[in-house]
PDB file of C-alpha atoms and ligand atoms in Angstrom:
ATOM      1  CA  UNK U 109     -26.882  11.583  20.306  1.00  0.00           C
ATOM      2  CA  UNK U 110     -23.987   9.828  21.806  1.00  0.00           C
ATOM      3  CA  UNK U 111     -20.872   8.584  20.088  1.00  0.00           C
ATOM      4  CA  UNK U 112     -18.226   6.267  21.556  1.00  0.00           C
ATOM      5  CA  UNK U 113     -15.540   3.781  20.431  1.00  0.00           C
ATOM      6  CA  UNK U 114     -15.494   0.149  20.988  1.00  0.00           C
ATOM      7  CA  UNK U 115     -12.615  -0.695  23.243  1.00  0.00           C
ATOM      8  CA  UNK U 116     -10.196  -3.673  23.049  1.00  0.00           C
ATOM      9  CA  UNK U 117     -10.375  -4.358  19.309  1.00  0.00           C
ATOM     10  CA  UNK U 118      -7.295  -6.518  18.464  1.00  0.00           C
ATOM     11  CA  UNK U 119      -5.286  -6.313  15.408  1.00  0.00           C
ATOM     12  CA  UNK U 120      -7.641  -7.792  12.859  1.00  0.00           C
ATOM     13  CA  UNK U 121      -6.474 -10.834  10.708  1.00  0.00           C
ATOM     14  CA  UNK U 122      -8.088 -12.919   8.041  1.00  0.00           C
ATOM     15  CA  UNK U 123     -11.021 -15.053   9.480  1.00  0.00           C
ATOM     16  CA  UNK U 124     -11.638 -12.710  12.567  1.00  0.00           C
ATOM     17  CA  UNK U 125     -15.245 -12.394  13.532  1.00  0.00           C
ATOM     18  CA  UNK U 126     -15.929  -8.763  13.831  1.00  0.00           C
ATOM     19  CA  UNK U 127     -19.560  -9.213  14.925  1.00  0.00           C
ATOM     20  CA  UNK U 128     -18.645 -11.168  17.933  1.00  0.00           C
ATOM     21  CA  UNK U 129     -15.660  -8.810  18.787  1.00  0.00           C
ATOM     22  CA  UNK U 130     -18.292  -5.970  18.958  1.00  0.00           C
ATOM     23  CA  UNK U 131     -20.690  -8.062  21.097  1.00  0.00           C
ATOM     24  CA  UNK U 132     -17.889  -9.050  23.480  1.00  0.00           C
ATOM     25  CA  UNK U 133     -16.780  -5.529  24.030  1.00  0.00           C
ATOM     26  CA  UNK U 134     -19.946  -3.337  23.783  1.00  0.00           C
ATOM     27  CA  UNK U 135     -23.445  -3.481  25.315  1.00  0.00           C
ATOM     28  CA  UNK U 136     -25.334  -3.218  22.070  1.00  0.00           C
ATOM     29  CA  UNK U 137     -28.821  -1.569  22.268  1.00  0.00           C
ATOM     30  CA  UNK U 138     -31.775  -1.350  19.933  1.00  0.00           C
ATOM     31  CA  UNK U 139     -31.222   1.264  17.220  1.00  0.00           C
ATOM     32  CA  UNK U 140     -27.526   1.566  17.746  1.00  0.00           C
ATOM     33  CA  UNK U 141     -25.658   2.548  14.591  1.00  0.00           C
ATOM     34  CA  UNK U 142     -22.434   0.590  14.427  1.00  0.00           C
ATOM     35  CA  UNK U 143     -19.806   2.185  12.252  1.00  0.00           C
ATOM     36  CA  UNK U 144     -16.854  -0.006  11.076  1.00  0.00           C
ATOM     37  CA  UNK U 145     -13.782   1.147   9.246  1.00  0.00           C
ATOM     38  CA  UNK U 146     -13.485  -0.705   5.959  1.00  0.00           C
ATOM     39  CA  UNK U 147      -9.906  -1.528   6.627  1.00  0.00           C
ATOM     40  CA  UNK U 148     -10.798  -4.097   9.230  1.00  0.00           C
ATOM     41  CA  UNK U 149     -13.629  -5.543   7.419  1.00  0.00           C
ATOM     42  CA  UNK U 150     -11.315  -6.187   4.450  1.00  0.00           C
ATOM     43  CA  UNK U 151      -8.609  -7.594   6.713  1.00  0.00           C
ATOM     44  CA  UNK U 152     -11.176  -9.915   8.326  1.00  0.00           C
ATOM     45  CA  UNK U 153     -12.253 -10.953   4.876  1.00  0.00           C
ATOM     46  CA  UNK U 154      -8.621 -11.678   3.992  1.00  0.00           C
ATOM     47  CA  UNK U 155      -8.479  -8.958   1.266  1.00  0.00           C
ATOM     48  CA  UNK U 156      -4.711  -8.232   1.688  1.00  0.00           C
ATOM     49  CA  UNK U 157      -2.382  -8.638  -1.240  1.00  0.00           C
ATOM     50  CA  UNK U 158       1.165  -7.960  -2.524  1.00  0.00           C
ATOM     51  CA  UNK U 159       2.164  -6.282  -5.632  1.00  0.00           C
ATOM     52  CA  UNK U 160       4.489  -9.128  -6.440  1.00  0.00           C
ATOM     53  CA  UNK U 161       1.391 -11.284  -7.213  1.00  0.00           C
ATOM     54  CA  UNK U 162       0.486  -8.959 -10.040  1.00  0.00           C
ATOM     55  CA  UNK U 163       1.464  -8.706 -13.777  1.00  0.00           C
ATOM     56  CA  UNK U 164       1.134  -5.401 -15.408  1.00  0.00           C
ATOM     57  CA  UNK U 165      -0.629  -4.901 -18.768  1.00  0.00           C
ATOM     58  CA  UNK U 166       0.328  -2.461 -21.481  1.00  0.00           C
ATOM     59  CA  UNK U 167      -2.392  -0.158 -20.362  1.00  0.00           C
ATOM     60  CA  UNK U 168      -1.161  -0.246 -16.782  1.00  0.00           C
ATOM     61  CA  UNK U 169       2.387   0.684 -18.033  1.00  0.00           C
ATOM     62  CA  UNK U 170       1.092   3.509 -20.062  1.00  0.00           C
ATOM     63  CA  UNK U 171      -0.981   4.993 -17.147  1.00  0.00           C
ATOM     64  CA  UNK U 172       1.901   4.338 -14.707  1.00  0.00           C
ATOM     65  CA  UNK U 173       4.315   6.371 -16.797  1.00  0.00           C
ATOM     66  CA  UNK U 174       1.837   9.357 -16.832  1.00  0.00           C
ATOM     67  CA  UNK U 175       1.586   9.122 -13.026  1.00  0.00           C
ATOM     68  CA  UNK U 176       5.157   8.200 -12.350  1.00  0.00           C
ATOM     69  CA  UNK U 177       3.712   5.290 -10.385  1.00  0.00           C
ATOM     70  CA  UNK U 178       4.375   1.605 -10.101  1.00  0.00           C
ATOM     71  CA  UNK U 179       2.780  -0.275 -13.066  1.00  0.00           C
ATOM     72  CA  UNK U 180       1.967  -3.153 -10.633  1.00  0.00           C
ATOM     73  CA  UNK U 181      -0.010  -0.748  -8.418  1.00  0.00           C
ATOM     74  CA  UNK U 182      -1.773   0.655 -11.439  1.00  0.00           C
ATOM     75  CA  UNK U 183      -2.728  -2.782 -12.611  1.00  0.00           C
ATOM     76  CA  UNK U 184      -4.056  -3.609  -9.046  1.00  0.00           C
ATOM     77  CA  UNK U 185      -6.268  -0.438  -9.436  1.00  0.00           C
ATOM     78  CA  UNK U 186      -7.363  -1.409 -12.972  1.00  0.00           C
ATOM     79  CA  UNK U 187      -8.170  -4.988 -11.920  1.00  0.00           C
ATOM     80  CA  UNK U 188     -10.684  -3.473  -9.322  1.00  0.00           C
ATOM     81  CA  UNK U 189     -12.220  -0.903 -11.461  1.00  0.00           C
ATOM     82  CA  UNK U 190     -15.061  -0.805 -14.159  1.00  0.00           C
ATOM     83  CA  UNK U 191     -14.377   2.812 -15.245  1.00  0.00           C
ATOM     84  CA  UNK U 192     -11.579   5.293 -15.111  1.00  0.00           C
ATOM     85  CA  UNK U 193     -12.832   8.880 -14.534  1.00  0.00           C
ATOM     86  CA  UNK U 194      -9.328  10.455 -14.467  1.00  0.00           C
ATOM     87  CA  UNK U 195      -5.852   8.929 -14.960  1.00  0.00           C
ATOM     88  CA  UNK U 196      -3.715  11.753 -13.816  1.00  0.00           C
ATOM     89  CA  UNK U 197      -2.764  13.727 -11.650  1.00  0.00           C
ATOM     90  CA  UNK U 198      -5.299  11.873  -9.581  1.00  0.00           C
ATOM     91  CA  UNK U 199      -6.256   8.244 -10.406  1.00  0.00           C
ATOM     92  CA  UNK U 200     -10.052   8.444 -10.022  1.00  0.00           C
ATOM     93  CA  UNK U 201     -11.982   5.378 -10.753  1.00  0.00           C
ATOM     94  CA  UNK U 202     -15.401   3.615 -10.376  1.00  0.00           C
ATOM     95  CA  UNK U 203     -14.766   0.379  -8.581  1.00  0.00           C
ATOM     96  CA  UNK U 204     -16.314  -2.898  -9.742  1.00  0.00           C
ATOM     97  CA  UNK U 205     -18.885  -2.430  -7.045  1.00  0.00           C
ATOM     98  CA  UNK U 206     -19.762   1.154  -8.117  1.00  0.00           C
ATOM     99  CA  UNK U 207     -17.867   3.291  -5.556  1.00  0.00           C
ATOM    100  CA  UNK U 208     -16.154   6.309  -7.054  1.00  0.00           C
ATOM    101  CA  UNK U 209     -12.828   7.018  -5.377  1.00  0.00           C
ATOM    102  CA  UNK U 210      -9.105   7.462  -5.720  1.00  0.00           C
ATOM    103  CA  UNK U 211      -7.021   4.287  -6.493  1.00  0.00           C
ATOM    104  CA  UNK U 212     -10.045   2.017  -6.072  1.00  0.00           C
ATOM    105  CA  UNK U 213      -9.723   2.465  -2.282  1.00  0.00           C
ATOM    106  CA  UNK U 214      -6.516   0.360  -2.121  1.00  0.00           C
ATOM    107  CA  UNK U 215      -4.877   1.285   1.160  1.00  0.00           C
ATOM    108  CA  UNK U 216      -1.288   0.678   2.539  1.00  0.00           C
ATOM    109  CA  UNK U 217      -1.993   2.102   5.988  1.00  0.00           C
ATOM    110  CA  UNK U 218      -2.900   0.012   8.956  1.00  0.00           C
ATOM    111  CA  UNK U 219      -1.902  -3.206   7.251  1.00  0.00           C
ATOM    112  CA  UNK U 220       1.252  -5.412   7.601  1.00  0.00           C
ATOM    113  CA  UNK U 221       4.247  -3.863   5.884  1.00  0.00           C
ATOM    114  CA  UNK U 222       4.566  -5.076   2.352  1.00  0.00           C
ATOM    115  CA  UNK U 223       0.819  -5.701   1.927  1.00  0.00           C
ATOM    116  CA  UNK U 224      -1.977  -3.625   0.478  1.00  0.00           C
ATOM    117  CA  UNK U 225      -5.592  -3.873   1.538  1.00  0.00           C
ATOM    118  CA  UNK U 226      -8.708  -3.647  -0.782  1.00  0.00           C
ATOM    119  CA  UNK U 227     -12.025  -2.390  -0.008  1.00  0.00           C
ATOM    120  CA  UNK U 228     -14.490  -5.098   0.691  1.00  0.00           C
ATOM    121  CA  UNK U 229     -15.614  -6.693  -2.594  1.00  0.00           C
ATOM    122  CA  UNK U 230     -19.339  -5.974  -1.768  1.00  0.00           C
ATOM    123  CA  UNK U 231     -19.516  -3.617   1.334  1.00  0.00           C
ATOM    124  CA  UNK U 232     -23.404  -3.674   1.509  1.00  0.00           C
ATOM    125  CA  UNK U 233     -23.115  -7.445   1.805  1.00  0.00           C
ATOM    126  CA  UNK U 234     -20.381  -7.279   4.415  1.00  0.00           C
ATOM    127  CA  UNK U 235     -22.467  -4.810   6.455  1.00  0.00           C
ATOM    128  CA  UNK U 236     -25.427  -7.127   6.219  1.00  0.00           C
ATOM    129  CA  UNK U 237     -23.488 -10.058   7.260  1.00  0.00           C
ATOM    130  CA  UNK U 238     -21.997  -8.346  10.321  1.00  0.00           C
ATOM    131  CA  UNK U 239     -25.226  -6.590  11.130  1.00  0.00           C
ATOM    132  CA  UNK U 240     -27.384  -9.749  11.041  1.00  0.00           C
ATOM    133  CA  UNK U 241     -24.828 -11.670  13.153  1.00  0.00           C
ATOM    134  CA  UNK U 242     -24.846  -8.884  15.754  1.00  0.00           C
ATOM    135  CA  UNK U 243     -28.760  -9.030  15.716  1.00  0.00           C
ATOM    136  CA  UNK U 244     -28.618 -12.936  16.163  1.00  0.00           C
ATOM    137  CA  UNK U 245     -26.147 -12.682  19.029  1.00  0.00           C
ATOM    138  CA  UNK U 246     -27.748  -9.844  20.905  1.00  0.00           C
ATOM    139  CA  UNK U 247     -31.406  -9.919  19.900  1.00  0.00           C
ATOM    140  CA  UNK U 248     -31.183  -6.173  19.351  1.00  0.00           C
ATOM    141  CA  UNK U 249     -32.247  -4.347  16.126  1.00  0.00           C
ATOM    142  CA  UNK U 250     -29.255  -2.347  14.853  1.00  0.00           C
ATOM    143  CA  UNK U 251     -27.795  -0.601  11.755  1.00  0.00           C
ATOM    144  CA  UNK U 252     -24.283  -0.900  10.281  1.00  0.00           C
ATOM    145  CA  UNK U 253     -22.247   1.527   8.238  1.00  0.00           C
ATOM    146  CA  UNK U 254     -18.945   0.546   6.781  1.00  0.00           C
ATOM    147  CA  UNK U 255     -16.739   3.556   6.161  1.00  0.00           C
ATOM    148  CA  UNK U 256     -13.588   4.599   4.252  1.00  0.00           C
ATOM    149  CA  UNK U 257     -11.696   7.868   4.304  1.00  0.00           C
ATOM    150  CA  UNK U 258     -12.099   9.640   0.878  1.00  0.00           C
ATOM    151  CA  UNK U 259     -11.174  13.091  -0.403  1.00  0.00           C
ATOM    152  CA  UNK U 260     -13.737  15.431  -1.977  1.00  0.00           C
ATOM    153  CA  UNK U 261     -13.817  17.602  -5.086  1.00  0.00           C
ATOM    154  CA  UNK U 262     -13.097  21.306  -4.411  1.00  0.00           C
ATOM    155  CA  UNK U 263     -12.103  21.068  -0.802  1.00  0.00           C
ATOM    156  CA  UNK U 264      -8.835  20.192   0.971  1.00  0.00           C
ATOM    157  CA  UNK U 265      -9.133  17.406   3.651  1.00  0.00           C
ATOM    158  CA  UNK U 266     -10.493  13.921   3.617  1.00  0.00           C
ATOM    159  CA  UNK U 267     -13.513  12.715   5.570  1.00  0.00           C
ATOM    160  CA  UNK U 268     -15.073   9.514   6.557  1.00  0.00           C
ATOM    161  CA  UNK U 269     -17.755   8.317   4.011  1.00  0.00           C
ATOM    162  CA  UNK U 270     -20.111   5.465   3.894  1.00  0.00           C
ATOM    163  CA  UNK U 271     -19.162   2.509   1.565  1.00  0.00           C
ATOM    164  CA  UNK U 272     -21.572  -0.159   2.858  1.00  0.00           C
ATOM    165  CA  UNK U 273     -24.884  -0.066   4.786  1.00  0.00           C
ATOM    166  CA  UNK U 274     -27.179  -2.324   6.651  1.00  0.00           C
ATOM    167  CA  UNK U 275     -30.723  -1.270   7.648  1.00  0.00           C
ATOM    168  CA  UNK U 276     -30.192   2.467   7.366  1.00  0.00           C
ATOM    169  CA  UNK U 277     -31.116   4.544   4.267  1.00  0.00           C
ATOM    170  CA  UNK U 278     -28.325   6.850   3.305  1.00  0.00           C
ATOM    171  CA  UNK U 279     -30.357   9.799   2.186  1.00  0.00           C
ATOM    172  CA  UNK U 280     -32.957  11.825   4.118  1.00  0.00           C
ATOM    173  CA  UNK U 281     -35.229  13.623   1.682  1.00  0.00           C
ATOM    174  CA  UNK U 282     -36.302  17.055   3.039  1.00  0.00           C
ATOM    175  CA  UNK U 283     -38.221  17.956  -0.148  1.00  0.00           C
ATOM    176  CA  UNK U 284     -41.762  19.033   0.714  1.00  0.00           C
ATOM    177  CA  UNK U 285     -40.852  19.931   4.208  1.00  0.00           C
ATOM    178  CA  UNK U 286     -41.165  23.557   5.424  1.00  0.00           C
ATOM    179  CA  UNK U 287     -38.308  25.797   6.475  1.00  0.00           C
ATOM    180  CA  UNK U 288     -38.538  28.401   9.423  1.00  0.00           C
ATOM    181  CA  UNK U 289     -40.527  30.772   7.125  1.00  0.00           C
ATOM    182  CA  UNK U 290     -43.014  28.242   5.681  1.00  0.00           C
ATOM    183  CA  UNK U 291     -41.141  27.971   2.283  1.00  0.00           C
ATOM    184  CA  UNK U 292     -41.374  24.424   0.878  1.00  0.00           C
ATOM    185  CA  UNK U 293     -37.899  22.891   0.445  1.00  0.00           C
ATOM    186  CA  UNK U 294     -37.437  21.878  -3.209  1.00  0.00           C
ATOM    187  CA  UNK U 295     -34.015  20.191  -3.472  1.00  0.00           C
ATOM    188  CA  UNK U 296     -32.443  19.301  -0.175  1.00  0.00           C
ATOM    189  CA  UNK U 297     -31.430  15.567   0.312  1.00  0.00           C
ATOM    190  CA  UNK U 298     -29.327  15.123   3.324  1.00  0.00           C
ATOM    191  CA  UNK U 299     -26.625  12.450   3.125  1.00  0.00           C
ATOM    192  CA  UNK U 300     -26.993  11.214   6.639  1.00  0.00           C
ATOM    193  CA  UNK U 301     -24.823   8.030   5.968  1.00  0.00           C
ATOM    194  CA  UNK U 302     -21.926  10.278   5.123  1.00  0.00           C
ATOM    195  CA  UNK U 303     -22.561  12.662   8.003  1.00  0.00           C
ATOM    196  CA  UNK U 304     -22.648   9.686  10.479  1.00  0.00           C
ATOM    197  CA  UNK U 305     -19.487   8.258   8.816  1.00  0.00           C
ATOM    198  CA  UNK U 306     -17.800  11.580   9.204  1.00  0.00           C
ATOM    199  CA  UNK U 307     -18.861  11.794  12.792  1.00  0.00           C
ATOM    200  CA  UNK U 308     -17.541   8.353  13.545  1.00  0.00           C
ATOM    201  CA  UNK U 309     -14.337   9.024  11.770  1.00  0.00           C
ATOM    202  CA  UNK U 310     -13.576  11.944  14.236  1.00  0.00           C
ATOM    203  CA  UNK U 311     -13.251   9.201  17.001  1.00  0.00           C
ATOM    204  CA  UNK U 312     -11.400   6.677  14.748  1.00  0.00           C
ATOM    205  CA  UNK U 313      -8.694   9.005  13.441  1.00  0.00           C
ATOM    206  CA  UNK U 314      -6.419   7.929  10.616  1.00  0.00           C
ATOM    207  CA  UNK U 315      -3.439   6.675  12.290  1.00  0.00           C
ATOM    208  CA  UNK U 316      -2.434   4.224  15.001  1.00  0.00           C
ATOM    209  CA  UNK U 317      -5.097   5.019  17.574  1.00  0.00           C
ATOM    210  CA  UNK U 318      -6.680   1.577  17.072  1.00  0.00           C
ATOM    211  CA  UNK U 319     -10.294   2.622  17.066  1.00  0.00           C
ATOM    212  CA  UNK U 320     -11.974   1.108  13.969  1.00  0.00           C
ATOM    213  CA  UNK U 321     -15.506   0.656  15.501  1.00  0.00           C
ATOM    214  CA  UNK U 322     -17.764   3.402  16.855  1.00  0.00           C
ATOM    215  CA  UNK U 323     -21.379   3.149  18.064  1.00  0.00           C
ATOM    216  CA  UNK U 324     -23.705   6.082  17.690  1.00  0.00           C
ATOM    217  CA  UNK U 325     -26.718   5.942  20.035  1.00  0.00           C
ATOM    218  CA  UNK U 326     -29.987   8.039  20.286  1.00  0.00           C
ATOM    219  CA  UNK U 327     -30.888   8.392  16.625  1.00  0.00           C
ATOM    220  CA  UNK U 328     -34.035   6.619  15.373  1.00  0.00           C
ATOM    221  CA  UNK U 329     -32.680   5.958  11.836  1.00  0.00           C
ATOM    222  CA  UNK U 330     -33.032   2.255  11.527  1.00  0.00           C
ATOM    223  CA  UNK U 331     -35.060   0.998   8.625  1.00  0.00           C
ATOM    224  CA  UNK U 332     -36.633  -2.430   8.373  1.00  0.00           C
ATOM    225  CA  UNK U 333     -36.163  -2.699   4.665  1.00  0.00           C
ATOM    226  CA  UNK U 334     -32.923  -3.318   2.658  1.00  0.00           C
ATOM    227  CA  UNK U 335     -30.596  -0.396   2.219  1.00  0.00           C
ATOM    228  CA  UNK U 336     -27.727   0.153  -0.074  1.00  0.00           C
ATOM    229  CA  UNK U 337     -24.877   2.778  -0.640  1.00  0.00           C
ATOM    230  CA  UNK U 338     -26.055   2.567  -4.374  1.00  0.00           C
ATOM    231  CA  UNK U 339     -28.908   4.957  -3.291  1.00  0.00           C
ATOM    232  CA  UNK U 340     -26.250   7.550  -2.885  1.00  0.00           C
ATOM    233  CA  UNK U 341     -25.064   7.760  -6.381  1.00  0.00           C
ATOM    234  CA  UNK U 342     -26.535   9.971  -9.102  1.00  0.00           C
ATOM    235  CA  UNK U 343     -27.455   8.121 -12.250  1.00  0.00           C
ATOM    236  CA  UNK U 344     -25.010   9.000 -14.866  1.00  0.00           C
ATOM    237  CA  UNK U 345     -27.406  11.059 -17.050  1.00  0.00           C
ATOM    238  CA  UNK U 346     -27.710  13.484 -13.996  1.00  0.00           C
ATOM    239  CA  UNK U 347     -24.185  13.518 -13.034  1.00  0.00           C
ATOM    240  CA  UNK U 348     -22.754  16.597 -14.722  1.00  0.00           C
ATOM    241  CA  UNK U 349     -19.344  16.348 -12.955  1.00  0.00           C
ATOM    242  CA  UNK U 350     -18.843  12.958 -14.274  1.00  0.00           C
ATOM    243  CA  UNK U 351     -19.806  14.140 -17.863  1.00  0.00           C
ATOM    244  CA  UNK U 352     -17.305  17.034 -17.502  1.00  0.00           C
ATOM    245  CA  UNK U 353     -14.497  14.590 -16.537  1.00  0.00           C
ATOM    246  CA  UNK U 354     -15.420  12.242 -19.286  1.00  0.00           C
ATOM    247  CA  UNK U 355     -15.240  14.989 -21.882  1.00  0.00           C
ATOM    248  CA  UNK U 356     -11.831  16.075 -20.481  1.00  0.00           C
ATOM    249  CA  UNK U 357     -10.571  12.539 -20.788  1.00  0.00           C
ATOM    250  CA  UNK U 358     -11.712  12.338 -24.458  1.00  0.00           C
ATOM    251  CA  UNK U 359     -10.680  15.914 -25.393  1.00  0.00           C
TER     252      UNK U 359
HETATM  253  P1  LIG N 126     -10.003   3.357   6.683  1.00  0.00           P
HETATM  254  O1  LIG N 126     -10.581   4.715   7.013  1.00  0.00           O
HETATM  255  O2  LIG N 126     -11.095   2.236   6.638  1.00  0.00           O
HETATM  256  O3  LIG N 126      -9.056   3.285   5.570  1.00  0.00           O
HETATM  257  O4  LIG N 126      -9.211   2.890   8.017  1.00  0.00           O
HETATM  258  P2  LIG N 126      -8.000   3.686   8.804  1.00  0.00           P
HETATM  259  O5  LIG N 126      -6.661   3.085   8.275  1.00  0.00           O
HETATM  260  O6  LIG N 126      -8.122   5.190   8.555  1.00  0.00           O
HETATM  261  O7  LIG N 126      -8.216   3.222  10.271  1.00  0.00           O
HETATM  262  C1  LIG N 126      -9.209   3.727  10.952  1.00  0.00           C
HETATM  263  C2  LIG N 126      -9.047   3.372  12.509  1.00  0.00           C
HETATM  264  O8  LIG N 126      -9.052   2.023  12.600  1.00  0.00           O
HETATM  265  C3  LIG N 126      -7.836   4.015  13.054  1.00  0.00           C
HETATM  266  O9  LIG N 126      -8.064   4.335  14.431  1.00  0.00           O
HETATM  267  C4  LIG N 126      -6.822   2.824  13.039  1.00  0.00           C
HETATM  268  O10 LIG N 126      -5.875   2.858  14.034  1.00  0.00           O
HETATM  269  C5  LIG N 126      -7.817   1.662  13.379  1.00  0.00           C
HETATM  270  N1  LIG N 126      -7.463   0.395  12.888  1.00  0.00           N
HETATM  271  C6  LIG N 126      -7.116  -0.026  11.600  1.00  0.00           C
HETATM  272  N2  LIG N 126      -6.807  -1.367  11.549  1.00  0.00           N
HETATM  273  C7  LIG N 126      -7.060  -1.855  12.840  1.00  0.00           C
HETATM  274  C8  LIG N 126      -6.944  -3.121  13.514  1.00  0.00           C
HETATM  275  O11 LIG N 126      -6.789  -4.229  12.855  1.00  0.00           O
HETATM  276  N3  LIG N 126      -7.165  -3.190  14.823  1.00  0.00           N
HETATM  277  C9  LIG N 126      -7.555  -2.025  15.565  1.00  0.00           C
HETATM  278  N4  LIG N 126      -7.753  -2.134  16.844  1.00  0.00           N
HETATM  279  N5  LIG N 126      -7.577  -0.851  14.974  1.00  0.00           N
HETATM  280  C10 LIG N 126      -7.479  -0.782  13.644  1.00  0.00           C
HETATM  281 MN1  LIG N 127      -8.981   3.398   3.476  1.00  0.00          MN
HETATM  282 MN1  LIG N 128      -9.453   6.258   7.630  1.00  0.00          MN
END
């Protein structure tokens, strides 16, 4: 496996064509996995906003007081969320598109001062648009993973995670395979999309290094059928952590 950054990526503005930036600066091959930071996808899609554009509801004011946060920011998170898992001390939500993360993934870093940037509204659709355009330009068959940096339960430290996919299934099912001693694996489902996102994030970094696009080559993971990040989430009846958080909120 080989992993490398795409060089010469400019500061992305609304309307920029990420697929052609990639094709101009990299020699794309069949089966390449192209990993793109959600921040630049959102900027290209024009998903920057200012808090001044927002009006806070009473609910936002109530939560903001609990968190010692700006009610306008809380309102921005509420507007982008369909469920709240925790209000405080961390603001954990399920976004309108089904991603569970802190503050609906709204980011203030690597965007013009005074602006915030959203996650893409439908990151699978963004990945598909970019992926199909790269395939049209190059004639190669590739996969795309759009990433964000997220924290995790229990552990210190954030990692890159997949938030949108094109032509790569996120989970590798090891159930039924044998281990070294011939035991049949019963449980293991490997989250390859998050592992790839984490690998790419090592090269991206979090600051000003300017590497929002990474290519991983040498893995045969492309799938011909439609893939979605929604395959990664447990359904709510099986999600005991979510149930625990829910009972905490209603205690
Ligand atoms: P996130 O993980 O999607 O929230 O993105 P980050 O803000 O952590 O940025 C990931 C990488 O992309 C870092 O190397 C940033 O410097 C880089 N980056 C972010 N925006 C741009 C941009 O507009 N142009 C370039 N060249 N790099 C960017
Ligand atoms: Mn982010
Ligand atoms: Mn990041």
